[in-house]
Structures are given as structure tokens and as C-alpha cells.
Amino acid sequence: DTAVSQTPKYLVTQMGNDKSIKCEQNLGHDTMYWYKQDSKKFLKIMFSYNNKELIINETVPNRFSPKSPDKAHLNLHINSLELGDSAVYFCASSQPGQGKKHEQFFGPGTRLTVL
Amino acid sequence: GIQVEQSPPDLILQEGANSTLRCNFSDSVNNLQWFHQNPWGQLINLFYIPSGTKQNGRLSATTVATERYSLLYISSSQTTDSGVYFCAVERVITWTGANNLFFGTGTRLTVIP
């Protein structure tokens, strides 16, 4: 059983297109995240969602929009794709809360290539 | 934001050698995790270690939170240990329901047979 899964694993598309990446977790966690890993391998938080509500939106262009239909799913929609959006996108989840172990678990990543 | 620095940036080892990777962070943290990103890009949880010492097989980790550093020790390295090792920290100032991780720049380890 995969704890955090993402689809697709690879996504190749043209500039200007709109695309979505899906994420699902079966860990029963309340919080999910999207991270971006750039070409230099640097990982940075994009969004945090807790119980279907956006908690933190780091400095991310509004072409990126997270959507959470339920607490087990967090999808990432990207409009008007640009060359600079090419990266690996990771979904993660955790169960935060006082007295709880905040360990985050990551999905396998989606490699997005914009041509 | 909090700064996370890892050293060395690159490391080449002969199979069977031991190594120590270091993670320094600029402020007090609530939690710290070590990850291994394998050559296929997958991020694998190694340790959840806000403080103290843990061991898992050939790997062990120590976090000294008061001195703002963590160490990852790899013994008897194998070629399958190759990849990038990341340290990531969480700093909660105001509880929001999320605990964002701030990643270091990683240590790229290559183990040669």
C-alpha cells in the first residue's frame, strides 16, 4: 500500500497549457503539502492544507492553485504553464498537533517538463 | 526564514567506508527530519529526530537542538547508499495546523565499488 501517491509521474506539456497533478494519502493525516524541487535539487514549500483549508501559501504565482476535495486528496492546478515551471513537484502529508509526531511523508514526485 | 546548511555538499566514498554528514540550522526548531533521495528521485524518510540519538541499521543520527546541529552517520557504506541526503527542519512560531519543512541544500553522496 502506497502511503502518499501522485499522478502522473511524468508530465510533458507545451508552454501556455493548463495541467493538474493529483495527490492522495491513505495515512489518515489532516495536513497535506506541495513542495517544488528545482533543477539544483533545492526543495521548497509551496502550499500547506489542513482539513481542506489553505493554511500557508508561500510566495507562489497565482497561476498555481491547490484544490482539496477531501482531506485525503490535494491536487495542484497550474494555469498558463511557463518554462520556469519545469521542476519536480512533491506532495507530502503529516499529522500535526501538540504532543503528536509531526513526521512528514512524501509522494514519489511528478516531473513536469514545459517545452 | 530559518537557514539550513549542510556539509559537505559532495562526498565520494569507497564502498565499506564510514562518513558523517552535518546539518546546521540558524534558529531553534521543533522538529528535524533526515531524508535520502535515491537516484530515482524518491524521498525516503530516514529519521525523525528533533533531539537525541537514533539508530537504524548502518545509519544513526544525532540532533543537539541547543547547539543547532544534527549529524547523520553512515557506516560500512554500500553503493545503494548513493544519492542526496537532505536535512529538513520545522519551526513553529504560531500554530497554524501545518508544520512546513525547510530543507537544506543536501549532501550528494557517491559510493564507488
PDB file of C-alpha atoms in Angstrom:
ATOM      1  CA  ASP A   1       0.000   0.000   0.000  1.00  0.00           C
ATOM      2  CA  THR A   2       1.430   3.324  -1.075  1.00  0.00           C
ATOM      3  CA  ALA A   3       1.108   5.884   1.707  1.00  0.00           C
ATOM      4  CA  VAL A   4       1.309   9.010  -0.475  1.00  0.00           C
ATOM      5  CA  SER A   5       0.728   8.636  -4.200  1.00  0.00           C
ATOM      6  CA  GLN A   6       0.902  11.115  -7.061  1.00  0.00           C
ATOM      7  CA  THR A   7      -0.206  11.019 -10.663  1.00  0.00           C
ATOM      8  CA  PRO A   8       1.172  11.395 -13.192  1.00  0.00           C
ATOM      9  CA  LYS A   9       4.809  10.544 -12.535  1.00  0.00           C
ATOM     10  CA  TYR A  10       5.930  12.400 -15.652  1.00  0.00           C
ATOM     11  CA  LEU A  11       4.204  15.297 -17.382  1.00  0.00           C
ATOM     12  CA  VAL A  12       5.474  16.890 -20.578  1.00  0.00           C
ATOM     13  CA  THR A  13       3.499  19.801 -21.975  1.00  0.00           C
ATOM     14  CA  GLN A  14       3.699  22.960 -24.025  1.00  0.00           C
ATOM     15  CA  MET A  15       4.003  26.490 -22.718  1.00  0.00           C
ATOM     16  CA  GLY A  16       0.655  28.129 -22.101  1.00  0.00           C
ATOM     17  CA  ASN A  17      -1.203  24.903 -21.324  1.00  0.00           C
ATOM     18  CA  ASP A  18      -3.118  24.180 -18.119  1.00  0.00           C
ATOM     19  CA  LYS A  19      -2.326  20.975 -16.227  1.00  0.00           C
ATOM     20  CA  SER A  20      -3.123  19.228 -12.949  1.00  0.00           C
ATOM     21  CA  ILE A  21      -1.217  16.902 -10.663  1.00  0.00           C
ATOM     22  CA  LYS A  22      -3.126  14.674  -8.274  1.00  0.00           C
ATOM     23  CA  CYS A  23      -2.113  13.537  -4.813  1.00  0.00           C
ATOM     24  CA  GLU A  24      -3.712  11.078  -2.435  1.00  0.00           C
ATOM     25  CA  GLN A  25      -2.682   9.892   1.021  1.00  0.00           C
ATOM     26  CA  ASN A  26      -4.057   6.910   2.925  1.00  0.00           C
ATOM     27  CA  LEU A  27      -2.371   7.715   6.227  1.00  0.00           C
ATOM     28  CA  GLY A  28      -5.360   9.475   7.733  1.00  0.00           C
ATOM     29  CA  HIS A  29      -3.363  12.684   8.081  1.00  0.00           C
ATOM     30  CA  ASP A  30      -5.062  16.054   8.425  1.00  0.00           C
ATOM     31  CA  THR A  31      -2.457  18.150   6.655  1.00  0.00           C
ATOM     32  CA  MET A  32      -1.078  17.931   3.143  1.00  0.00           C
ATOM     33  CA  TYR A  33       1.590  19.918   1.350  1.00  0.00           C
ATOM     34  CA  TRP A  34       3.063  20.681  -2.040  1.00  0.00           C
ATOM     35  CA  TYR A  35       6.807  21.190  -2.441  1.00  0.00           C
ATOM     36  CA  LYS A  36       8.782  22.142  -5.521  1.00  0.00           C
ATOM     37  CA  GLN A  37      12.262  20.807  -6.281  1.00  0.00           C
ATOM     38  CA  ASP A  38      14.173  22.890  -8.797  1.00  0.00           C
ATOM     39  CA  SER A  39      16.926  21.861 -11.173  1.00  0.00           C
ATOM     40  CA  LYS A  40      19.535  22.366  -8.446  1.00  0.00           C
ATOM     41  CA  LYS A  41      17.688  19.906  -6.196  1.00  0.00           C
ATOM     42  CA  PHE A  42      16.527  22.610  -3.800  1.00  0.00           C
ATOM     43  CA  LEU A  43      13.211  21.731  -2.136  1.00  0.00           C
ATOM     44  CA  LYS A  44      10.820  24.492  -1.119  1.00  0.00           C
ATOM     45  CA  ILE A  45       7.337  24.531   0.373  1.00  0.00           C
ATOM     46  CA  MET A  46       4.565  25.887  -1.855  1.00  0.00           C
ATOM     47  CA  PHE A  47       1.313  25.229  -0.005  1.00  0.00           C
ATOM     48  CA  SER A  48       0.018  23.688   3.187  1.00  0.00           C
ATOM     49  CA  TYR A  49      -3.561  22.455   3.558  1.00  0.00           C
ATOM     50  CA  ASN A  50      -5.185  21.435   6.834  1.00  0.00           C
ATOM     51  CA  ASN A  51      -8.605  19.818   6.840  1.00  0.00           C
ATOM     52  CA  LYS A  52      -9.363  21.105   3.355  1.00  0.00           C
ATOM     53  CA  GLU A  53      -8.383  24.680   4.164  1.00  0.00           C
ATOM     54  CA  LEU A  54      -5.389  26.538   2.829  1.00  0.00           C
ATOM     55  CA  ILE A  55      -3.089  27.339   5.713  1.00  0.00           C
ATOM     56  CA  ILE A  56       0.036  28.666   4.139  1.00  0.00           C
ATOM     57  CA  ASN A  57       0.671  29.904   0.645  1.00  0.00           C
ATOM     58  CA  GLU A  58       4.310  30.761   0.214  1.00  0.00           C
ATOM     59  CA  THR A  59       5.366  33.168  -2.497  1.00  0.00           C
ATOM     60  CA  VAL A  60       3.914  31.234  -5.389  1.00  0.00           C
ATOM     61  CA  PRO A  61       2.433  32.734  -8.580  1.00  0.00           C
ATOM     62  CA  ASN A  62      -1.354  32.694  -8.586  1.00  0.00           C
ATOM     63  CA  ARG A  63      -1.195  30.505 -11.694  1.00  0.00           C
ATOM     64  CA  PHE A  64      -0.729  27.714  -9.148  1.00  0.00           C
ATOM     65  CA  SER A  65      -3.819  26.736  -7.209  1.00  0.00           C
ATOM     66  CA  PRO A  66      -4.199  23.844  -4.783  1.00  0.00           C
ATOM     67  CA  LYS A  67      -7.588  22.176  -4.542  1.00  0.00           C
ATOM     68  CA  SER A  68      -8.601  19.717  -1.848  1.00  0.00           C
ATOM     69  CA  PRO A  69     -11.873  17.809  -2.401  1.00  0.00           C
ATOM     70  CA  ASP A  70     -11.384  15.983   0.906  1.00  0.00           C
ATOM     71  CA  LYS A  71      -8.651  15.621   3.476  1.00  0.00           C
ATOM     72  CA  ALA A  72      -7.119  12.608   1.703  1.00  0.00           C
ATOM     73  CA  HIS A  73      -6.598  14.449  -1.583  1.00  0.00           C
ATOM     74  CA  LEU A  74      -4.724  17.587  -2.569  1.00  0.00           C
ATOM     75  CA  ASN A  75      -4.443  18.407  -6.241  1.00  0.00           C
ATOM     76  CA  LEU A  76      -2.264  21.067  -7.823  1.00  0.00           C
ATOM     77  CA  HIS A  77      -3.590  23.010 -10.799  1.00  0.00           C
ATOM     78  CA  ILE A  78      -1.239  25.068 -12.898  1.00  0.00           C
ATOM     79  CA  ASN A  79      -2.505  27.549 -15.468  1.00  0.00           C
ATOM     80  CA  SER A  80      -0.605  29.114 -18.360  1.00  0.00           C
ATOM     81  CA  LEU A  81       2.483  26.996 -17.867  1.00  0.00           C
ATOM     82  CA  GLU A  82       5.859  28.674 -18.294  1.00  0.00           C
ATOM     83  CA  LEU A  83       9.311  27.271 -18.986  1.00  0.00           C
ATOM     84  CA  GLY A  84      10.364  28.126 -15.429  1.00  0.00           C
ATOM     85  CA  ASP A  85       7.674  25.826 -14.017  1.00  0.00           C
ATOM     86  CA  SER A  86       9.700  22.817 -15.093  1.00  0.00           C
ATOM     87  CA  ALA A  87      10.606  21.027 -11.872  1.00  0.00           C
ATOM     88  CA  VAL A  88       9.743  18.025  -9.735  1.00  0.00           C
ATOM     89  CA  TYR A  89       6.656  18.545  -7.589  1.00  0.00           C
ATOM     90  CA  PHE A  90       6.272  16.564  -4.384  1.00  0.00           C
ATOM     91  CA  CYS A  91       3.167  16.054  -2.344  1.00  0.00           C
ATOM     92  CA  ALA A  92       3.503  15.271   1.369  1.00  0.00           C
ATOM     93  CA  SER A  93       1.315  14.717   4.397  1.00  0.00           C
ATOM     94  CA  SER A  94       1.634  14.799   8.168  1.00  0.00           C
ATOM     95  CA  GLN A  95      -0.444  14.729  11.314  1.00  0.00           C
ATOM     96  CA  PRO A  96       0.465  17.918  13.170  1.00  0.00           C
ATOM     97  CA  GLY A  97      -0.763  18.810  16.610  1.00  0.00           C
ATOM     98  CA  GLN A  98       0.577  19.316  20.077  1.00  0.00           C
ATOM     99  CA  GLY A  99       2.077  16.193  21.504  1.00  0.00           C
ATOM    100  CA  LYS A 100       1.979  14.436  18.146  1.00  0.00           C
ATOM    101  CA  LYS A 101       4.799  13.277  15.946  1.00  0.00           C
ATOM    102  CA  HIS A 102       4.971  15.716  13.047  1.00  0.00           C
ATOM    103  CA  GLU A 103       6.810  13.436  10.655  1.00  0.00           C
ATOM    104  CA  GLN A 104       6.118  14.230   7.013  1.00  0.00           C
ATOM    105  CA  PHE A 105       5.841  11.551   4.359  1.00  0.00           C
ATOM    106  CA  PHE A 106       6.408  12.318   0.702  1.00  0.00           C
ATOM    107  CA  GLY A 107       4.963  11.040  -2.523  1.00  0.00           C
ATOM    108  CA  PRO A 108       7.157   9.805  -5.388  1.00  0.00           C
ATOM    109  CA  GLY A 109       7.154  13.179  -7.153  1.00  0.00           C
ATOM    110  CA  THR A 110       5.903  14.390 -10.528  1.00  0.00           C
ATOM    111  CA  ARG A 111       8.496  15.562 -13.019  1.00  0.00           C
ATOM    112  CA  LEU A 112       6.980  18.406 -15.026  1.00  0.00           C
ATOM    113  CA  THR A 113       8.698  19.478 -18.233  1.00  0.00           C
ATOM    114  CA  VAL A 114       7.424  22.543 -20.064  1.00  0.00           C
ATOM    115  CA  LEU A 115       8.551  22.851 -23.675  1.00  0.00           C
TER     116      LEU A 115
ATOM    117  CA  GLY B   1      13.191  32.433   7.460  1.00  0.00           C
ATOM    118  CA  ILE B   2      15.318  29.771   9.048  1.00  0.00           C
ATOM    119  CA  GLN B   3      18.591  28.857   7.309  1.00  0.00           C
ATOM    120  CA  VAL B   4      19.629  25.231   6.965  1.00  0.00           C
ATOM    121  CA  GLU B   5      23.150  24.434   5.856  1.00  0.00           C
ATOM    122  CA  GLN B   6      24.505  21.019   5.064  1.00  0.00           C
ATOM    123  CA  SER B   7      28.074  19.874   4.680  1.00  0.00           C
ATOM    124  CA  PRO B   8      29.862  18.617   2.788  1.00  0.00           C
ATOM    125  CA  PRO B   9      27.979  19.408  -0.434  1.00  0.00           C
ATOM    126  CA  ASP B  10      29.554  16.439  -2.195  1.00  0.00           C
ATOM    127  CA  LEU B  11      31.123  13.264  -0.880  1.00  0.00           C
ATOM    128  CA  ILE B  12      32.698  10.323  -2.674  1.00  0.00           C
ATOM    129  CA  LEU B  13      33.341   7.160  -0.690  1.00  0.00           C
ATOM    130  CA  GLN B  14      34.823   3.783  -1.338  1.00  0.00           C
ATOM    131  CA  GLU B  15      32.405   1.004  -0.522  1.00  0.00           C
ATOM    132  CA  GLY B  16      32.791  -0.012   3.105  1.00  0.00           C
ATOM    133  CA  ALA B  17      33.919   3.414   4.319  1.00  0.00           C
ATOM    134  CA  ASN B  18      32.177   5.437   7.035  1.00  0.00           C
ATOM    135  CA  SER B  19      31.013   9.034   6.798  1.00  0.00           C
ATOM    136  CA  THR B  20      29.390  11.801   8.800  1.00  0.00           C
ATOM    137  CA  LEU B  21      27.043  14.377   7.274  1.00  0.00           C
ATOM    138  CA  ARG B  22      26.303  17.581   9.115  1.00  0.00           C
ATOM    139  CA  CYS B  23      23.271  19.866   9.248  1.00  0.00           C
ATOM    140  CA  ASN B  24      23.410  23.300  10.908  1.00  0.00           C
ATOM    141  CA  PHE B  25      20.343  25.455  11.412  1.00  0.00           C
ATOM    142  CA  SER B  26      20.071  29.107  12.295  1.00  0.00           C
ATOM    143  CA  ASP B  27      17.300  29.095  14.891  1.00  0.00           C
ATOM    144  CA  SER B  28      15.579  26.839  17.375  1.00  0.00           C
ATOM    145  CA  VAL B  29      13.441  24.179  15.744  1.00  0.00           C
ATOM    146  CA  ASN B  30      10.580  21.969  16.810  1.00  0.00           C
ATOM    147  CA  ASN B  31      11.421  19.027  14.636  1.00  0.00           C
ATOM    148  CA  LEU B  32      14.066  17.718  12.280  1.00  0.00           C
ATOM    149  CA  GLN B  33      13.984  15.016   9.633  1.00  0.00           C
ATOM    150  CA  TRP B  34      16.668  13.337   7.521  1.00  0.00           C
ATOM    151  CA  PHE B  35      15.790  12.096   4.043  1.00  0.00           C
ATOM    152  CA  HIS B  36      17.577  10.112   1.372  1.00  0.00           C
ATOM    153  CA  GLN B  37      16.707  10.982  -2.208  1.00  0.00           C
ATOM    154  CA  ASN B  38      17.669   7.949  -4.217  1.00  0.00           C
ATOM    155  CA  PRO B  39      18.816   8.065  -7.854  1.00  0.00           C
ATOM    156  CA  TRP B  40      15.194   7.553  -8.945  1.00  0.00           C
ATOM    157  CA  GLY B  41      14.174  10.745  -7.167  1.00  0.00           C
ATOM    158  CA  GLN B  42      12.212   9.205  -4.336  1.00  0.00           C
ATOM    159  CA  LEU B  43      12.428  10.894  -0.917  1.00  0.00           C
ATOM    160  CA  ILE B  44      12.853   8.248   1.740  1.00  0.00           C
ATOM    161  CA  ASN B  45      12.399   9.026   5.406  1.00  0.00           C
ATOM    162  CA  LEU B  46      15.475   8.111   7.393  1.00  0.00           C
ATOM    163  CA  PHE B  47      14.986   9.708  10.785  1.00  0.00           C
ATOM    164  CA  TYR B  48      12.546  11.908  12.616  1.00  0.00           C
ATOM    165  CA  ILE B  49      14.876  13.299  15.266  1.00  0.00           C
ATOM    166  CA  PRO B  50      14.085  16.624  16.979  1.00  0.00           C
ATOM    167  CA  SER B  51      16.652  15.732  19.648  1.00  0.00           C
ATOM    168  CA  GLY B  52      18.787  12.867  20.897  1.00  0.00           C
ATOM    169  CA  THR B  53      20.231   9.902  19.053  1.00  0.00           C
ATOM    170  CA  LYS B  54      18.604   7.185  16.986  1.00  0.00           C
ATOM    171  CA  GLN B  55      19.981   4.221  15.109  1.00  0.00           C
ATOM    172  CA  ASN B  56      18.584   2.215  12.232  1.00  0.00           C
ATOM    173  CA  GLY B  57      20.896  -0.478  10.920  1.00  0.00           C
ATOM    174  CA  ARG B  58      24.030   1.081   9.482  1.00  0.00           C
ATOM    175  CA  LEU B  59      22.628   4.580   9.891  1.00  0.00           C
ATOM    176  CA  SER B  60      22.458   6.677  13.003  1.00  0.00           C
ATOM    177  CA  ALA B  61      21.563  10.299  13.676  1.00  0.00           C
ATOM    178  CA  THR B  62      22.133  12.726  16.496  1.00  0.00           C
ATOM    179  CA  THR B  63      20.493  16.106  16.994  1.00  0.00           C
ATOM    180  CA  VAL B  64      21.797  18.600  19.532  1.00  0.00           C
ATOM    181  CA  ALA B  65      18.981  21.112  19.442  1.00  0.00           C
ATOM    182  CA  THR B  66      20.582  23.525  21.924  1.00  0.00           C
ATOM    183  CA  GLU B  67      23.627  23.837  19.661  1.00  0.00           C
ATOM    184  CA  ARG B  68      21.549  23.853  16.462  1.00  0.00           C
ATOM    185  CA  TYR B  69      23.046  20.960  14.581  1.00  0.00           C
ATOM    186  CA  SER B  70      22.350  17.389  13.572  1.00  0.00           C
ATOM    187  CA  LEU B  71      24.651  14.642  12.330  1.00  0.00           C
ATOM    188  CA  LEU B  72      23.903  11.664  10.106  1.00  0.00           C
ATOM    189  CA  TYR B  73      26.395   8.834  10.383  1.00  0.00           C
ATOM    190  CA  ILE B  74      26.662   6.171   7.685  1.00  0.00           C
ATOM    191  CA  SER B  75      28.777   3.136   8.454  1.00  0.00           C
ATOM    192  CA  SER B  76      30.053   0.470   6.071  1.00  0.00           C
ATOM    193  CA  SER B  77      28.681   2.368   3.093  1.00  0.00           C
ATOM    194  CA  GLN B  78      27.192   0.481   0.146  1.00  0.00           C
ATOM    195  CA  THR B  79      26.605   1.538  -3.440  1.00  0.00           C
ATOM    196  CA  THR B  80      22.884   1.646  -2.691  1.00  0.00           C
ATOM    197  CA  ASP B  81      23.576   4.481  -0.233  1.00  0.00           C
ATOM    198  CA  SER B  82      24.327   6.773  -3.182  1.00  0.00           C
ATOM    199  CA  GLY B  83      22.020   9.724  -3.664  1.00  0.00           C
ATOM    200  CA  VAL B  84      21.328  13.043  -1.992  1.00  0.00           C
ATOM    201  CA  TYR B  85      20.820  13.338   1.749  1.00  0.00           C
ATOM    202  CA  PHE B  86      18.591  16.157   2.963  1.00  0.00           C
ATOM    203  CA  CYS B  87      18.097  17.605   6.375  1.00  0.00           C
ATOM    204  CA  ALA B  88      14.808  19.450   6.926  1.00  0.00           C
ATOM    205  CA  VAL B  89      13.626  21.410   9.938  1.00  0.00           C
ATOM    206  CA  GLU B  90      10.316  22.644  11.223  1.00  0.00           C
ATOM    207  CA  ARG B  91       9.937  25.842  13.165  1.00  0.00           C
ATOM    208  CA  VAL B  92       6.545  26.639  14.635  1.00  0.00           C
ATOM    209  CA  ILE B  93       6.066  30.243  15.666  1.00  0.00           C
ATOM    210  CA  THR B  94       2.301  30.399  15.660  1.00  0.00           C
ATOM    211  CA  TRP B  95       0.350  27.189  15.466  1.00  0.00           C
ATOM    212  CA  THR B  96      -1.455  27.105  12.127  1.00  0.00           C
ATOM    213  CA  GLY B  97      -2.290  23.443  11.710  1.00  0.00           C
ATOM    214  CA  ALA B  98       0.631  22.882   9.388  1.00  0.00           C
ATOM    215  CA  ASN B  99       4.278  22.223  10.009  1.00  0.00           C
ATOM    216  CA  ASN B 100       6.234  23.334   6.988  1.00  0.00           C
ATOM    217  CA  LEU B 101       9.651  21.815   6.478  1.00  0.00           C
ATOM    218  CA  PHE B 102      12.599  23.944   5.452  1.00  0.00           C
ATOM    219  CA  PHE B 103      15.182  21.935   3.585  1.00  0.00           C
ATOM    220  CA  GLY B 104      18.941  22.199   3.450  1.00  0.00           C
ATOM    221  CA  THR B 105      20.782  22.134   0.151  1.00  0.00           C
ATOM    222  CA  GLY B 106      21.700  18.488   0.548  1.00  0.00           C
ATOM    223  CA  THR B 107      24.823  16.332   0.508  1.00  0.00           C
ATOM    224  CA  ARG B 108      25.368  14.351  -2.675  1.00  0.00           C
ATOM    225  CA  LEU B 109      26.911  11.008  -1.768  1.00  0.00           C
ATOM    226  CA  THR B 110      28.512   8.701  -4.321  1.00  0.00           C
ATOM    227  CA  VAL B 111      29.669   5.299  -3.139  1.00  0.00           C
ATOM    228  CA  ILE B 112      32.002   3.554  -5.556  1.00  0.00           C
ATOM    229  CA  PRO B 113      32.609  -0.203  -5.541  1.00  0.00           C
TER     230      PRO B 113
END
